[in-house]
Coordinates of C-alpha atoms and ligand atoms in Angstrom, one line a residue:
X1 CA -4.0 -5.6 27.5
X2 CA -1.7 -5.6 24.5
X3 CA -1.6 -2.5 22.3
X4 CA -1.9 -3.9 18.8
X5 CA 0.1 -2.5 15.9
X6 CA -3.1 -2.0 14.0
X7 CA -6.8 -2.6 14.5
X8 CA -9.4 -2.1 11.7
X9 CA -12.4 0.0 12.6
X10 CA -15.3 -2.2 11.9
X11 CA -18.8 -1.6 13.3
X12 CA -22.6 -1.8 12.9
X13 CA -22.5 -0.3 9.3
X14 CA -20.3 -3.1 8.0
X15 CA -22.5 -5.7 9.7
X16 CA -25.6 -4.2 8.2
X17 CA -24.0 -4.0 4.8
X18 CA -22.9 -7.6 4.8
X19 CA -26.4 -8.7 6.0
X20 CA -28.0 -6.9 3.1
X21 CA -25.8 -8.6 0.6
X22 CA -26.5 -12.0 2.1
X23 CA -30.2 -11.4 2.0
X24 CA -30.0 -10.3 -1.6
X25 CA -28.8 -13.7 -2.7
X26 CA -26.0 -12.3 -4.9
X27 CA -22.7 -12.6 -3.1
X28 CA -20.1 -12.7 -5.9
X29 CA -18.9 -9.7 -7.9
X30 CA -22.0 -7.6 -8.7
X31 CA -23.7 -4.2 -7.9
X32 CA -21.8 -3.6 -4.6
X33 CA -18.5 -4.0 -6.4
X34 CA -19.6 -1.6 -9.1
X35 CA -20.7 1.0 -6.4
X36 CA -17.4 0.5 -4.5
X37 CA -15.4 1.1 -7.7
X38 CA -17.3 4.3 -8.3
X39 CA -16.7 5.5 -4.7
X40 CA -13.0 4.9 -4.8
X41 CA -12.6 6.5 -8.2
X42 CA -14.6 9.6 -6.9
X43 CA -12.4 9.8 -3.8
X44 CA -9.1 9.6 -5.6
X45 CA -10.2 11.7 -8.6
X46 CA -9.7 9.0 -11.2
X47 CA -12.0 8.1 -14.0
X48 CA -12.3 4.4 -13.2
X49 CA -11.8 1.9 -10.4
X50 CA -11.5 -1.8 -11.1
X51 CA -11.8 -3.9 -8.0
X52 CA -9.7 -7.0 -7.6
X53 CA -9.0 -9.7 -5.1
X54 CA -5.9 -8.1 -3.7
X55 CA -3.4 -5.3 -4.4
X56 CA -0.9 -8.0 -5.4
X57 CA -3.4 -9.2 -8.1
X58 CA -3.9 -5.6 -9.1
X59 CA -0.2 -4.9 -9.5
X60 CA 0.1 -8.1 -11.7
X61 CA -2.9 -7.0 -13.7
X62 CA -1.5 -3.5 -14.3
X63 CA 1.8 -4.9 -15.5
X64 CA 0.0 -7.4 -17.7
X65 CA -2.1 -4.6 -19.2
X66 CA 1.1 -2.8 -20.1
X67 CA 2.4 -5.9 -21.9
X68 CA 5.3 -6.5 -19.4
X69 CA 6.6 -10.0 -19.8
X70 CA 9.7 -12.3 -20.1
X71 CA 12.8 -10.4 -21.1
X72 CA 11.6 -7.2 -19.6
X73 CA 12.9 -5.4 -16.5
X74 CA 10.7 -3.5 -14.0
X75 CA 12.4 -1.1 -11.5
X76 CA 11.1 -1.5 -8.0
X77 CA 12.3 -0.7 -4.5
X78 CA 13.6 -3.7 -2.6
X79 CA 12.4 -1.8 0.5
X80 CA 8.7 -2.8 0.3
X81 CA 6.4 -5.6 1.2
X82 CA 7.6 -8.6 -1.0
X83 CA 4.3 -8.4 -3.0
X84 CA 5.8 -5.5 -5.0
X85 CA 8.7 -7.6 -6.4
X86 CA 6.6 -10.8 -6.6
X87 CA 4.1 -9.1 -8.9
X88 CA 6.9 -8.4 -11.4
X89 CA 8.1 -12.0 -11.3
X90 CA 4.5 -13.2 -11.9
X91 CA 4.7 -11.6 -15.4
X92 CA 7.9 -13.4 -16.2
X93 CA 9.8 -10.1 -16.1
X94 CA 12.8 -9.4 -13.8
X95 CA 12.5 -7.0 -10.8
X96 CA 15.5 -4.6 -10.7
X97 CA 15.9 -3.3 -7.2
X98 CA 16.6 0.5 -6.8
X99 CA 17.7 2.1 -3.6
X100 CA 15.4 4.6 -1.7
X101 CA 15.6 8.0 -0.2
X102 CA 16.5 8.1 3.4
X103 CA 13.8 10.7 4.5
X104 CA 10.8 9.2 2.7
X105 CA 11.9 5.6 2.2
X106 CA 10.7 5.9 -1.4
X107 CA 12.2 5.6 -4.8
X108 CA 13.4 8.9 -6.4
X109 CA 14.4 9.9 -9.9
X110 CA 18.0 9.8 -8.6
X111 CA 17.8 6.2 -7.3
X112 CA 15.9 5.0 -10.4
X113 CA 18.2 6.5 -13.0
X114 CA 21.2 4.2 -12.6
X115 CA 18.8 1.2 -12.9
X116 CA 17.4 2.1 -16.3
X117 CA 18.3 -0.1 -19.3
X118 CA 17.0 -0.7 -22.7
X119 CA 15.0 -3.6 -21.2
X120 CA 13.2 -1.3 -18.7
X121 CA 9.5 -1.8 -19.4
X122 CA 8.0 0.0 -16.3
X123 CA 8.9 1.6 -13.0
X124 CA 6.8 0.6 -10.0
X125 CA 6.8 3.4 -7.5
X126 CA 5.7 2.5 -3.9
X127 CA 4.2 5.2 -1.7
X128 CA 5.7 3.5 1.2
X129 CA 3.7 3.4 4.5
X130 CA 1.5 6.1 2.9
X131 CA 4.2 8.7 2.3
X132 CA 3.8 10.0 -1.2
X133 CA 6.8 9.6 -3.6
X134 CA 8.1 12.5 -5.6
X135 CA 6.1 11.7 -8.8
X136 CA 7.0 14.9 -10.7
X137 CA 10.7 14.2 -10.8
X138 CA 10.1 10.5 -11.6
X139 CA 7.8 11.5 -14.5
X140 CA 10.4 13.9 -15.8
X141 CA 12.8 10.9 -16.0
X142 CA 10.5 8.2 -17.3
X143 CA 8.1 10.3 -19.6
X144 CA 10.6 11.3 -22.3
X145 CA 11.8 7.6 -22.4
X146 CA 8.2 6.4 -22.8
X147 CA 8.5 4.2 -19.7
X148 CA 5.2 3.8 -17.9
X149 CA 4.9 4.2 -14.1
X150 CA 2.7 2.0 -12.0
X151 CA 2.0 3.3 -8.5
X152 CA 1.9 0.7 -5.7
X153 CA -0.4 2.7 -3.5
X154 CA -1.2 -0.3 -1.3
X155 CA -0.8 1.9 1.8
X156 CA -1.6 5.3 0.3
X157 CA -5.4 5.7 0.2
X158 CA -6.1 9.2 1.5
X159 CA -2.5 10.5 1.0
X160 CA -2.0 13.4 -1.2
X161 CA 0.8 14.6 -3.6
X162 CA 1.0 18.3 -4.7
X163 CA -2.5 18.9 -3.3
X164 CA -4.3 16.0 -5.1
X165 CA -5.1 12.5 -3.9
X166 CA -2.8 9.6 -4.7
X167 CA -4.6 7.9 -7.6
X168 CA -5.1 11.1 -9.5
X169 CA -1.7 11.5 -11.2
X170 CA -2.4 9.7 -14.4
X171 CA -0.7 6.3 -13.8
X172 CA -2.2 2.9 -13.2
X173 CA -2.4 3.0 -9.4
X174 CA -3.2 0.1 -7.1
X175 CA -4.6 0.2 -3.6
X176 CA -4.9 -2.5 -1.0
X177 CA -7.8 -3.2 1.5
X178 CA -5.9 -5.7 3.6
X179 CA -6.7 -5.1 7.4
X180 CA -3.3 -3.4 7.9
X181 CA -4.3 -0.7 5.4
X182 CA -6.4 2.5 5.8
X183 CA -9.7 0.9 5.0
X184 CA -10.3 -2.9 4.7
X185 CA -12.5 -5.4 2.9
X186 CA -10.7 -8.3 4.6
X187 CA -8.7 -8.9 1.4
X188 CA -9.0 -6.8 -1.7
X189 CA -7.5 -4.3 -4.0
X190 CA -8.4 -1.6 -6.6
X191 CA -6.7 -0.6 -9.8
X192 CA -7.6 3.0 -10.7
X193 CA -7.0 4.3 -14.3
X194 CA -8.2 7.1 -16.4
X195 CA -8.5 5.5 -19.9
X196 CA -11.8 3.9 -20.8
X197 CA -10.2 1.2 -22.9
X198 CA -7.7 0.3 -20.2
X199 CA -10.5 0.1 -17.6
X200 CA -12.6 -2.2 -19.9
X201 CA -9.7 -4.5 -20.5
X202 CA -8.8 -4.7 -16.8
X203 CA -12.4 -5.6 -16.1
X204 CA -12.2 -8.4 -18.6
X205 CA -8.8 -9.6 -17.5
X206 CA -9.9 -9.9 -13.9
X207 CA -12.7 -12.2 -15.0
X208 CA -11.2 -14.8 -17.2
X209 CA -11.1 -12.5 -20.3
X210 CA -14.9 -12.6 -20.5
X211 CA -16.7 -9.8 -22.5
X212 CA -19.9 -10.0 -20.3
X213 CA -19.6 -10.1 -16.5
X214 CA -21.4 -12.9 -14.7
X215 CA -23.7 -10.4 -13.0
X216 CA -24.6 -8.8 -16.4
X217 CA -25.6 -12.2 -17.7
X218 CA -27.6 -12.9 -14.5
X219 CA -29.4 -9.6 -14.6
X220 CA -30.2 -9.9 -18.3
X221 CA -33.8 -10.7 -19.3
X222 CA -32.7 -13.1 -22.0
X223 CA -29.9 -15.5 -22.6
X224 CA -26.5 -13.8 -23.1
X225 CA -23.7 -15.7 -24.7
X226 CA -20.4 -14.5 -23.4
X227 CA -17.1 -14.7 -25.4
X228 CA -13.6 -15.0 -24.0
X229 CA -11.5 -12.5 -25.8
X230 CA -8.1 -13.3 -24.3
X231 CA -6.8 -15.5 -21.5
X232 CA -7.5 -13.8 -18.2
X233 CA -7.4 -14.5 -14.5
X234 CA -9.9 -14.9 -11.6
X235 CA -9.0 -11.7 -9.7
X236 CA -12.6 -10.8 -8.7
X237 CA -13.7 -9.1 -5.5
X238 CA -17.0 -10.3 -4.0
X239 CA -20.1 -8.1 -3.2
X240 CA -19.7 -9.1 0.5
X241 CA -16.2 -7.5 0.5
X242 CA -17.3 -4.4 -1.5
X243 CA -20.2 -3.8 0.9
X244 CA -17.7 -3.7 3.8
X245 CA -15.5 -1.4 1.7
X246 CA -18.4 1.0 1.0
X247 CA -19.2 1.2 4.7
X248 CA -15.5 1.9 5.4
X249 CA -15.3 4.6 2.7
X250 CA -17.9 6.6 4.6
X251 CA -15.3 7.0 7.3
X252 CA -12.2 7.6 5.2
X253 CA -11.8 11.3 6.0
X254 CA -12.3 10.6 9.7
X255 CA -9.8 7.8 9.7
X256 CA -7.1 9.8 8.0
X257 CA -7.7 12.9 10.2
X258 CA -7.4 10.7 13.4
X259 CA -4.3 9.0 12.2
X260 CA -2.7 12.3 11.4
X261 CA -3.6 13.7 14.8
X262 CA -2.3 10.6 16.6
X263 CA 0.9 10.7 14.5
X264 CA 1.4 14.3 15.5
X265 CA 1.2 13.3 19.1
X266 CA 3.9 10.6 18.7
X267 CA 6.0 13.3 16.9
X268 CA 5.6 15.6 20.0
X269 CA 6.3 12.8 22.5
X270 CA 9.4 11.6 20.7
X271 CA 11.0 14.8 19.3
X272 CA 13.7 15.0 21.9
X273 CA 15.0 11.4 21.6
X274 CA 18.5 12.1 20.2
X275 CA 18.9 11.1 16.5
X276 CA 15.6 9.3 16.3
X277 CA 14.1 9.8 12.8
X278 CA 10.3 9.6 12.7
X279 CA 8.0 9.5 9.7
X280 CA 6.7 12.9 8.6
X281 CA 5.0 14.6 5.6
X282 CA 7.3 15.3 2.7
X283 CA 7.5 18.9 1.5
X284 CA 5.2 18.2 -1.5
X285 CA 2.5 16.0 0.0
X286 CA 0.7 14.6 3.0
X287 CA 0.8 11.1 4.4
X288 CA -2.1 9.1 5.9
X289 CA 0.4 7.6 8.4
X290 CA -0.6 4.1 7.4
X291 CA 2.4 3.0 9.4
X292 CA 4.2 5.1 12.0
X293 CA 7.8 4.2 11.5
X294 CA 10.9 5.3 13.4
X295 CA 14.5 4.8 12.5
X296 CA 17.0 4.3 15.3
X297 CA 20.3 6.2 15.1
X298 CA 23.5 4.1 15.0
X299 CA 24.4 5.0 18.5
X300 CA 21.0 4.1 20.0
X301 CA 21.8 2.3 23.3
X302 CA 19.9 -0.9 22.3
X303 CA 19.5 -2.8 19.1
X304 CA 16.3 -2.6 17.1
X305 CA 15.4 -6.2 18.0
X306 CA 16.1 -5.6 21.7
X307 CA 13.7 -2.6 21.5
X308 CA 11.1 -4.8 19.9
X309 CA 11.5 -7.3 22.7
X310 CA 11.2 -4.6 25.3
X311 CA 8.0 -3.3 23.7
X312 CA 6.6 -6.8 23.6
X313 CA 7.4 -7.3 27.3
X314 CA 5.5 -4.0 28.0
X315 CA 2.4 -5.3 26.1
X316 CA 3.1 -3.4 22.9
X317 CA 2.8 -5.1 19.6
X318 CA 5.3 -3.2 17.4
X319 CA 6.8 -4.6 14.1
X320 CA 10.2 -4.4 12.4
X321 CA 10.2 -1.7 9.8
X322 CA 9.7 -2.2 6.1
X323 CA 11.3 -5.4 4.8
X324 CA 13.9 -5.6 2.0
X325 CA 13.0 -8.2 -0.6
X326 CA 16.6 -8.7 -1.8
X327 CA 17.6 -9.9 1.7
X328 CA 15.0 -12.7 1.7
X329 CA 15.7 -16.3 0.7
X330 CA 13.1 -15.9 -2.1
X331 CA 15.4 -13.5 -3.9
X332 CA 18.8 -15.0 -2.9
X333 CA 19.5 -16.0 -6.5
X334 CA 18.9 -12.5 -7.9
X335 CA 21.7 -10.0 -8.6
X336 CA 21.4 -6.4 -7.7
X337 CA 23.5 -3.3 -7.2
X338 CA 24.4 -2.2 -3.6
X339 CA 21.4 -0.9 -1.7
X340 CA 23.0 0.8 1.3
X341 CA 20.1 3.1 2.3
X342 CA 17.6 0.2 2.0
X343 CA 19.8 -2.0 4.2
X344 CA 20.3 0.6 6.8
X345 CA 16.6 1.4 7.0
X346 CA 15.4 -2.1 7.1
X347 CA 17.8 -3.0 9.9
X348 CA 17.3 0.1 12.0
X349 CA 13.6 0.8 11.8
X350 CA 10.4 -0.3 13.5
X351 CA 6.7 0.4 13.3
X352 CA 4.8 1.6 16.3
X353 CA 1.1 1.0 17.0
X354 CA -1.2 3.4 15.3
X355 CA -4.9 2.8 14.7
X356 CA -8.3 4.5 15.0
X357 CA -9.2 4.4 18.7
X358 CA -5.6 4.2 20.1
X359 CA -5.7 6.0 23.4
X360 CA -3.5 8.6 25.0
X361 CA -2.5 6.0 27.6
X362 CA -1.6 3.5 24.8
X363 CA 0.6 6.0 23.1
X364 CA 2.3 6.9 26.4
X365 CA 3.0 3.3 27.1
X366 CA 4.7 2.9 23.7
X367 CA 6.6 6.1 24.0
X368 CA 7.8 5.4 27.6
X369 CA 9.5 2.1 26.4
X370 CA 11.2 3.9 23.5
X371 CA 12.4 6.8 25.8
X372 CA 13.6 4.4 28.5
X373 CA 15.6 2.5 25.9
X374 CA 17.0 5.7 24.6
X375 CA 17.9 6.7 28.2
X376 CA 16.1 10.0 27.9
X377 CA 15.4 11.4 31.3
X378 CA 11.6 12.3 31.9
Ligands
PLP1 C1 3.6 -1.8 -0.5 C2 2.7 -3.0 -0.6 N1 2.5 -3.5 -1.8 C3 1.6 -4.5 -2.0 C4 1.0 -5.1 -0.9 C5 0.1 -6.3 -1.1 O1 -1.2 -6.0 -0.8 P1 -2.3 -7.2 -0.7 O2 -2.1 -7.9 0.6 O3 -3.6 -6.5 -0.8 O4 -2.0 -8.1 -1.9 C6 1.3 -4.6 0.4 C7 0.6 -5.2 1.6 O5 1.1 -5.3 2.7 C8 2.1 -3.5 0.5 O6 2.4 -3.0 1.7

């Protein structure tokens, strides 16, 4: 049987939760979405959660809330899923690609600084693969200049920075619930924010700019005439999805603990492969190990793609490492400064299977292929 790169942990609770919503007759955005928002906000120590249809939608909404638009620049890593850069383009602004740190694969104050200009309207920091970025140094750079930070925390639910959950550091922060992420709702995202006015406007914007939600009108005893205060979007999550998310949230701590234990086991089994760099906690935070990436040294005996092929032949579904948006045809017409660390990491890295329920034998199968390719004896 193939070892998948990721497998969501879905069970009887999710089935029961969805059945309950179906039986209720209200399947669109409603009370389950509101409960899921509260649950996420509680878990990440933020004042408000605003559920949306995807993290990509949430990133776009966050930038829209900040007033980012044509003529603006937003600094982003190229080394990220392409949604990060695409969300900037959706506003009409220009993504400016900054390089990343070799150890964390994240933006740092040092890589952001050369990209600043008088058109910089925001910095979008990605906690790549769940590894928290160094927010303090980034805030020291952006704060005095009045540049807002948006956190793309698609992968970082359950990660911490300086002892506090990602989502609690005062920026608009957006999570994803795609099945490759820590918990899933099938598709879905959540913007978390502290300001009451920001939360109210985000709620409006995700629902066509309406000042009364469809559920509030449905639940009202009398007729309610809604107004459309500004042009908005349809970025709503459904109660079916939120019910699954609530069931998943009941297991968040167990999921993160298990991923950390399994990652530690990979680290132990791979520590003596010469030059192999493996994902690890940074000095100022903890990762949820959303992805277990490894970077092959330049003198590794086989290429990254050959190693992927060998893993595939052994029944292991690994993936190339984090992509680089600037190397994709979609961004071929863009100009950018040299991104040497990004280019090395994207060409030399791969993601090994890690999911709740991966067995010792699965991990040993993965590791044995890597060790054989590295020509490490025993
Ligand atoms: C860093 C990052 N940002 C954004 C996204 C987009 O998330 P969604 O699929 O929920 O729109 C992803 C998903 O893979 C991601 O990894």
